[in-house]
């Protein structure tokens, strides 16, 4: 489904991603681990087309990225950032944003059920997100990301601000989506409880894949 071919990313002669090759199939669940600064977030930014490689090519279903409409690509590949990127308005306005971007009607029922799924069913749409805790903001971000089902979900330490119960809850939601055919690429900690749920684990060191393991 997704293919990275000899991808490099250099900034000022510094190599951040170094001649990387990777194939991701439909429904794959891949954990990305590696030391701080090894290029994990950069790799997800390349896949989500936020930045372009300085060398190599990415393909989605056989089509090179530069042949795909960037908006289409953004809808197919959903990227959950390391830090929450809600805008300082209400929960409802944040959840409605994906539909506005698509020119669709806001599905309030779906928003309500997602809010409940991430454990925030007690909040109202008119609650302002500035009042929420870091973990609550993170969960609103996840709910917003799931208003539309992408082909691929990229998560950058998405549950780092959450307690065990809440992160296990989010993991359940994400792995259920993978069973339905979404590919998941998740930057996480190697000692994470959920590791047994992943099909593969990739360890990144100095912008290169140091190790690729099949877990099940
Ligand atoms: N646009 C840029 N300009 C300069 N340096 C950059 C740029 N983007 C990334 N880097 C550098 O590339 C390296 C890899 O960054 P990246 O954010 O991908 O690491 P990471 O593996 O996600 O680390 P962490 O686990 O701390 O989040 C870092 O040293 C970072 O400073
Ligand atoms: Mg990072």
Short mmCIF file of C-alpha atoms and ligand atoms in Angstrom, two decimals:
data_model
loop_
_atom_site.label_atom_id
_atom_site.label_comp_id
_atom_site.label_asym_id
_atom_site.label_seq_id
_atom_site.Cartn_x
_atom_site.Cartn_y
_atom_site.Cartn_z
CA UNK A 1 0.00 0.00 0.00
CA UNK A 2 2.77 2.45 0.96
CA UNK A 3 6.31 2.19 -0.32
CA UNK A 4 9.34 4.26 0.66
CA UNK A 5 12.16 3.94 -1.84
CA UNK A 6 15.66 5.11 -0.93
CA UNK A 7 14.35 8.00 1.11
CA UNK A 8 16.82 10.54 2.49
CA UNK A 9 16.14 13.79 4.26
CA UNK A 10 18.99 16.22 4.71
CA UNK A 11 19.05 19.65 6.32
CA UNK A 12 22.19 21.77 5.86
CA UNK A 13 24.24 18.69 4.96
CA UNK A 14 23.06 16.91 8.08
CA UNK A 15 21.51 13.55 7.25
CA UNK A 16 18.35 13.02 9.31
CA UNK A 17 16.83 10.16 7.29
CA UNK A 18 19.44 8.04 5.57
CA UNK A 19 18.53 6.02 2.45
CA UNK A 20 15.54 4.32 4.03
CA UNK A 21 13.40 1.62 2.41
CA UNK A 22 10.10 0.47 3.85
CA UNK A 23 6.91 -1.23 2.69
CA UNK A 24 3.65 -0.99 4.58
CA UNK A 25 0.69 -3.20 3.70
CA UNK A 26 -3.01 -2.69 4.33
CA UNK A 27 -3.84 -3.46 7.96
CA UNK A 28 -0.18 -3.52 9.05
CA UNK A 29 0.46 -2.38 12.59
CA UNK A 30 4.01 -1.16 13.02
CA UNK A 31 5.63 0.15 16.18
CA UNK A 32 8.49 2.57 15.62
CA UNK A 33 11.04 2.80 18.36
CA UNK A 34 14.49 4.36 18.65
CA UNK A 35 16.46 6.95 20.60
CA UNK A 36 15.48 10.60 20.80
CA UNK A 37 16.64 12.44 17.70
CA UNK A 38 16.87 9.27 15.59
CA UNK A 39 14.41 10.62 13.01
CA UNK A 40 11.13 8.99 14.05
CA UNK A 41 8.97 12.12 13.84
CA UNK A 42 10.76 13.17 10.66
CA UNK A 43 9.85 9.81 9.10
CA UNK A 44 6.16 10.34 9.90
CA UNK A 45 6.32 13.90 8.57
CA UNK A 46 7.71 12.54 5.30
CA UNK A 47 4.99 9.89 5.05
CA UNK A 48 2.28 12.46 5.80
CA UNK A 49 3.75 14.73 3.10
CA UNK A 50 4.34 17.61 5.54
CA UNK A 51 7.91 17.61 4.22
CA UNK A 52 9.42 16.15 1.06
CA UNK A 53 12.46 13.87 0.92
CA UNK A 54 15.65 15.39 -0.45
CA UNK A 55 16.22 12.04 -2.19
CA UNK A 56 14.07 9.05 -3.08
CA UNK A 57 10.37 8.61 -3.70
CA UNK A 58 7.24 7.66 -1.76
CA UNK A 59 4.38 5.72 -3.36
CA UNK A 60 0.81 5.26 -2.20
CA UNK A 61 -0.87 2.33 -3.97
CA UNK A 62 1.77 2.50 -6.68
CA UNK A 63 1.37 6.21 -7.31
CA UNK A 64 4.25 8.60 -6.59
CA UNK A 65 3.44 11.29 -4.03
CA UNK A 66 4.02 14.12 -6.48
CA UNK A 67 1.27 12.62 -8.69
CA UNK A 68 -1.30 12.68 -5.90
CA UNK A 69 -3.43 15.67 -4.94
CA UNK A 70 -1.97 16.87 -1.59
CA UNK A 71 -5.44 17.29 -0.08
CA UNK A 72 -6.40 13.75 -1.08
CA UNK A 73 -3.18 12.50 0.50
CA UNK A 74 -3.90 14.38 3.74
CA UNK A 75 -7.29 12.69 3.95
CA UNK A 76 -5.92 9.22 3.25
CA UNK A 77 -2.97 9.53 5.61
CA UNK A 78 -3.86 10.92 8.98
CA UNK A 79 -1.07 12.16 11.23
CA UNK A 80 -1.51 12.55 14.95
CA UNK A 81 1.22 14.92 16.10
CA UNK A 82 3.51 14.50 19.11
CA UNK A 83 1.92 17.59 20.65
CA UNK A 84 -1.81 18.31 20.59
CA UNK A 85 -2.70 20.79 17.85
CA UNK A 86 -6.25 21.77 18.77
CA UNK A 87 -7.19 25.36 18.22
CA UNK A 88 -8.30 27.30 21.28
CA UNK A 89 -12.03 27.18 20.73
CA UNK A 90 -14.70 24.71 21.81
CA UNK A 91 -14.63 20.91 21.69
CA UNK A 92 -17.46 20.99 19.14
CA UNK A 93 -15.64 23.40 16.83
CA UNK A 94 -12.54 21.24 16.92
CA UNK A 95 -14.50 18.07 16.17
CA UNK A 96 -16.36 19.81 13.36
CA UNK A 97 -13.14 20.93 11.69
CA UNK A 98 -12.56 17.81 9.52
CA UNK A 99 -16.06 18.10 8.06
CA UNK A 100 -15.61 21.82 7.34
CA UNK A 101 -12.33 21.02 5.56
CA UNK A 102 -14.25 18.54 3.38
CA UNK A 103 -17.32 20.69 2.86
CA UNK A 104 -19.48 18.07 4.61
CA UNK A 105 -22.20 18.38 7.21
CA UNK A 106 -20.91 17.96 10.79
CA UNK A 107 -21.93 14.51 12.07
CA UNK A 108 -22.79 15.43 15.67
CA UNK A 109 -23.82 11.88 16.53
CA UNK A 110 -20.48 10.49 15.42
CA UNK A 111 -18.64 13.26 17.31
CA UNK A 112 -20.62 12.49 20.45
CA UNK A 113 -19.88 8.76 20.22
CA UNK A 114 -16.16 9.39 19.61
CA UNK A 115 -16.08 11.75 22.57
CA UNK A 116 -17.58 8.97 24.64
CA UNK A 117 -15.17 6.39 23.19
CA UNK A 118 -12.15 8.42 24.34
CA UNK A 119 -13.67 8.73 27.82
CA UNK A 120 -14.85 12.34 27.58
CA UNK A 121 -18.57 11.75 27.20
CA UNK A 122 -19.27 13.98 30.19
CA UNK A 123 -18.10 17.09 28.35
CA UNK A 124 -20.32 19.25 26.15
CA UNK A 125 -19.53 20.50 22.65
CA UNK A 126 -19.44 24.07 23.96
CA UNK A 127 -16.64 23.40 26.50
CA UNK A 128 -13.53 25.35 25.57
CA UNK A 129 -10.45 23.21 25.04
CA UNK A 130 -8.14 25.66 26.86
CA UNK A 131 -9.79 24.49 30.07
CA UNK A 132 -8.86 20.85 29.51
CA UNK A 133 -5.81 18.99 30.81
CA UNK A 134 -3.00 17.88 28.48
CA UNK A 135 -4.31 14.30 28.39
CA UNK A 136 -7.87 15.44 27.74
CA UNK A 137 -6.69 17.67 24.89
CA UNK A 138 -4.77 14.73 23.49
CA UNK A 139 -7.92 12.59 23.56
CA UNK A 140 -9.96 15.29 21.83
CA UNK A 141 -7.24 15.37 19.14
CA UNK A 142 -7.59 11.60 18.68
CA UNK A 143 -11.39 11.87 18.46
CA UNK A 144 -11.06 14.65 15.86
CA UNK A 145 -8.63 12.52 13.85
CA UNK A 146 -11.15 9.66 13.77
CA UNK A 147 -14.14 11.70 12.54
CA UNK A 148 -13.16 10.34 9.12
CA UNK A 149 -11.52 6.96 8.65
CA UNK A 150 -8.14 7.29 6.91
CA UNK A 151 -6.29 4.56 4.98
CA UNK A 152 -3.31 5.02 7.23
CA UNK A 153 -2.99 6.39 10.72
CA UNK A 154 0.33 7.81 11.94
CA UNK A 155 0.66 8.32 15.67
CA UNK A 156 3.52 10.13 17.37
CA UNK A 157 3.66 9.14 21.04
CA UNK A 158 -0.08 9.72 20.95
CA UNK A 159 -0.79 8.33 24.39
CA UNK A 160 2.26 9.74 26.22
CA UNK A 161 0.12 12.19 28.21
CA UNK A 162 -2.41 9.54 29.24
CA UNK A 163 -2.75 7.26 32.25
CA UNK A 164 -2.77 3.47 31.77
CA UNK A 165 -6.53 3.11 31.62
CA UNK A 166 -6.98 5.83 29.04
CA UNK A 167 -4.06 4.77 26.88
CA UNK A 168 -5.28 1.16 26.86
CA UNK A 169 -8.67 2.44 25.83
CA UNK A 170 -7.17 4.43 22.93
CA UNK A 171 -5.06 1.41 21.93
CA UNK A 172 -8.20 -0.72 21.78
CA UNK A 173 -9.85 1.81 19.45
CA UNK A 174 -6.78 2.03 17.18
CA UNK A 175 -6.15 -1.72 16.92
CA UNK A 176 -9.81 -2.31 16.15
CA UNK A 177 -9.44 0.10 13.22
CA UNK A 178 -6.40 -1.91 12.08
CA UNK A 179 -8.53 -5.06 12.07
CA UNK A 180 -10.85 -3.19 9.72
CA UNK A 181 -7.93 -2.61 7.33
CA UNK A 182 -6.35 0.68 8.36
CA UNK A 183 -2.54 0.63 8.45
CA UNK A 184 -1.09 1.94 11.69
CA UNK A 185 2.38 3.37 12.25
CA UNK A 186 2.91 4.23 15.87
CA UNK A 187 5.94 5.82 17.51
CA UNK A 188 5.97 4.36 20.96
CA UNK A 189 8.20 3.22 23.81
CA UNK A 190 9.79 -0.19 23.53
CA UNK A 191 8.56 -1.22 26.97
CA UNK A 192 4.99 -0.33 26.10
CA UNK A 193 2.39 -2.85 27.29
CA UNK A 194 0.65 -2.80 23.92
CA UNK A 195 3.73 -4.06 22.02
CA UNK A 196 2.20 -7.53 21.73
CA UNK A 197 -0.60 -6.10 19.58
CA UNK A 198 1.75 -4.93 16.82
CA UNK A 199 2.64 -7.05 13.80
CA UNK A 200 6.04 -5.47 13.40
CA UNK A 201 8.57 -3.41 15.30
CA UNK A 202 11.05 -1.14 13.60
CA UNK A 203 14.00 0.39 15.39
CA UNK A 204 15.35 3.60 13.95
CA UNK A 205 18.90 4.74 14.71
CA UNK A 206 20.57 7.73 13.03
CA UNK A 207 17.85 7.89 10.38
CA UNK A 208 18.27 4.24 9.36
CA UNK A 209 16.28 1.13 10.11
CA UNK A 210 18.58 -0.74 12.48
CA UNK A 211 16.21 -3.61 13.13
CA UNK A 212 12.89 -4.85 11.75
CA UNK A 213 11.16 -7.60 13.73
CA UNK A 214 7.97 -9.53 13.13
CA UNK A 215 6.12 -9.82 16.42
CA UNK A 216 3.29 -12.12 15.43
N1 LIG B 1 13.84 21.00 9.72
C1 LIG B 1 14.86 20.62 10.48
N2 LIG B 1 15.96 21.37 10.56
C2 LIG B 1 17.00 20.99 11.32
N3 LIG B 1 17.03 19.86 12.03
C3 LIG B 1 15.97 19.07 11.99
C4 LIG B 1 14.82 19.40 11.23
N4 LIG B 1 13.91 18.42 11.40
C5 LIG B 1 14.48 17.52 12.23
N5 LIG B 1 15.71 17.91 12.60
C6 LIG B 1 16.65 17.16 13.47
O1 LIG B 1 16.61 15.81 13.09
C7 LIG B 1 16.78 14.96 14.22
C8 LIG B 1 15.64 13.97 14.26
O2 LIG B 1 14.45 14.64 14.68
P1 LIG B 1 13.10 13.88 14.99
O3 LIG B 1 12.16 14.88 15.51
O4 LIG B 1 12.72 13.13 13.78
O5 LIG B 1 13.56 12.87 16.13
P2 LIG B 1 12.71 11.82 16.96
O6 LIG B 1 13.30 10.47 16.71
O7 LIG B 1 11.28 12.00 16.70
O8 LIG B 1 13.06 12.25 18.47
P3 LIG B 1 12.12 12.26 19.79
O9 LIG B 1 12.06 10.83 20.27
O10 LIG B 1 12.89 13.11 20.73
O11 LIG B 1 10.80 12.84 19.44
C9 LIG B 1 16.83 15.88 15.42
O12 LIG B 1 18.18 16.03 15.81
C10 LIG B 1 16.26 17.18 14.92
O13 LIG B 1 16.82 18.28 15.59
MG1 LIG B 2 9.69 12.77 17.81
#
